[in-house]
Structure formats: C-alpha cells, structure tokens
XYZ file of C-alpha atoms in Angstrom:
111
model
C 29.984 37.831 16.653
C 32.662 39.216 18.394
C 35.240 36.856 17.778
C 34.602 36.665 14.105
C 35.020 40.374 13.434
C 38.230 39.678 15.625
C 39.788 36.680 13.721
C 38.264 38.057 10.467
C 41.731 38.384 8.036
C 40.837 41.774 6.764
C 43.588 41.990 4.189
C 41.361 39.435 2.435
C 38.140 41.485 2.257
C 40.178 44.408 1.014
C 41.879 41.925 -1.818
C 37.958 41.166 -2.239
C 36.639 44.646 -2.722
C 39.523 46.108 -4.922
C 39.748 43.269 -6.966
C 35.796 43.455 -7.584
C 36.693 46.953 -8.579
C 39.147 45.926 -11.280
C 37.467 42.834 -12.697
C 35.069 44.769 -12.907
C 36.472 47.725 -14.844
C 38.870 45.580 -17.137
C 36.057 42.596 -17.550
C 33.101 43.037 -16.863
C 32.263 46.815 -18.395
C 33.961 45.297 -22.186
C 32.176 42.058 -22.116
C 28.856 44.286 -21.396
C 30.108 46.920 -23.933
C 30.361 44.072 -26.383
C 27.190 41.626 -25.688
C 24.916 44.975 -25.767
C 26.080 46.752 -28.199
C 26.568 49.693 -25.823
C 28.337 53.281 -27.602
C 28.827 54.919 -24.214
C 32.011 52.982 -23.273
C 33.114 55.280 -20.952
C 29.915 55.480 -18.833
C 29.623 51.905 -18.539
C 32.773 51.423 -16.995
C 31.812 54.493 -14.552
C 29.040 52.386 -13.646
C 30.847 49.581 -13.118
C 33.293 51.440 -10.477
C 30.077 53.279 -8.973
C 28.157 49.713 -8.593
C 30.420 48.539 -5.425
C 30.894 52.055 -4.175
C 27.238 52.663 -4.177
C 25.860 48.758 -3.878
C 27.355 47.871 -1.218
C 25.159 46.675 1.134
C 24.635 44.199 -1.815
C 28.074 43.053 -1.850
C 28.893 43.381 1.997
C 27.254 39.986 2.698
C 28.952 38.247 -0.160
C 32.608 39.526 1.287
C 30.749 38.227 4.580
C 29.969 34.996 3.436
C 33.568 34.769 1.638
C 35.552 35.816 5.377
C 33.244 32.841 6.809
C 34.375 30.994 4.226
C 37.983 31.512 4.316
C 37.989 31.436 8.257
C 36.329 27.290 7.997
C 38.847 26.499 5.354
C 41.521 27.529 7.055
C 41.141 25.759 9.863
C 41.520 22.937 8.311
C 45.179 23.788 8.308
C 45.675 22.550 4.319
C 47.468 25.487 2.133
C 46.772 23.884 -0.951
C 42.924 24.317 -0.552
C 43.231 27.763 1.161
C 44.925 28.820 -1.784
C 42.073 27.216 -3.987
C 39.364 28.932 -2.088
C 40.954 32.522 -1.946
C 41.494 32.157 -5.692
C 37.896 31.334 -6.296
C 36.886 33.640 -3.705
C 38.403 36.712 -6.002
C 37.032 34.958 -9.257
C 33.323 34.539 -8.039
C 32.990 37.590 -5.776
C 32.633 39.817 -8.590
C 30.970 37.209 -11.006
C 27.923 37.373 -8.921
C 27.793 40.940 -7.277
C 28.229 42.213 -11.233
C 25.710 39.518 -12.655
C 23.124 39.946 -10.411
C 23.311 43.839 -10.668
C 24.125 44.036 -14.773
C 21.157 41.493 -15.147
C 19.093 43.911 -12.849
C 20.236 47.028 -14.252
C 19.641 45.936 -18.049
C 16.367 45.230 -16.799
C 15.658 48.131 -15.505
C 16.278 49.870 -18.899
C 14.425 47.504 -20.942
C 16.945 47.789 -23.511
C-alpha cells in the first residue's frame, strides 16, 4: 500500500478533482438546469461545486480506482494509450461521481 501511495502521480488526481469541479460547473449544472426545468440556476451550480467538496468519500475511490488505473497502463510503456486513458479518465470521472449523485439527489426531492 505503501508503494502505491509512493508511485501514485498525484498531479493526475489533482487534474481529476479540479476538472470534476469544472465539468461539473460548465456541464453538468446547465444540462440539469435544462432537462428539469430548474429556475434556481445559480443554486444548482452551487451544488454542483459543493457535491465533490462535500461527497468526497464518494469520489475518493473513483480517483483511486483511476491512479490504479493510470499506474497499470503506464507500465505498459505505450504513450498513445496513456494518453487515451488519462483523457477518458477526466471525461468519465465526473460522468459517474455527478450521475450517480444528480440521479440520487433528484430522488431525494421527488421532483
């Protein structure tokens, strides 16, 4: 466990995390806006900064499971499917923490 949190690249968590924070500010709170019919605009992309801030033991095991990831792929020493997985890793990271919790959330309201 050790030498994982050693040879994790942390730059690539932190590329994670920030760029869950924008997709989901600039994406994800207008598509919600939209599909609901939501009037609050402004609150929804509050929540959708809070979610990652607040959630994240929820999203802590998907940057997890992305590092893991990242570290297997690379050592397979091929750039062009490093590349490929680190963009997919910043695509899908916030598809699912957002879906899962929007879904939940939305739910939760009953609306």
């Amino acid at each position: 466990m050790i030498k994982f949190i050693e040879s994790t690249p942390w730059w690539f968590l932190i590329v994670l995390y920030i760029t869950t924070l924008v997709i989901g500010v600039f994406v994800g709170a207008p598509m919600m806006i939209e599909a609901y019919d939501l009037t609050m605009s402004v609150e929804v992309k509050r929540l959708f900064v809070l979610m990652p801030l607040i959630r994240i033991h929820y999203l802590l095991p998907l940057l997890i499971i992305a590092a893991f990831g990242l570290k297997m792929v690379r050592e397979k020493n091929n750039k062009q499917l490093t590349k490929a997985f680190i963009f997919a890793s910043v695509i899908l990271t916030p598809c699912i923490f957002y879906g899962v919790h929007v879904s939940y959330i939305f739910d939760l309201t009953g609306a």
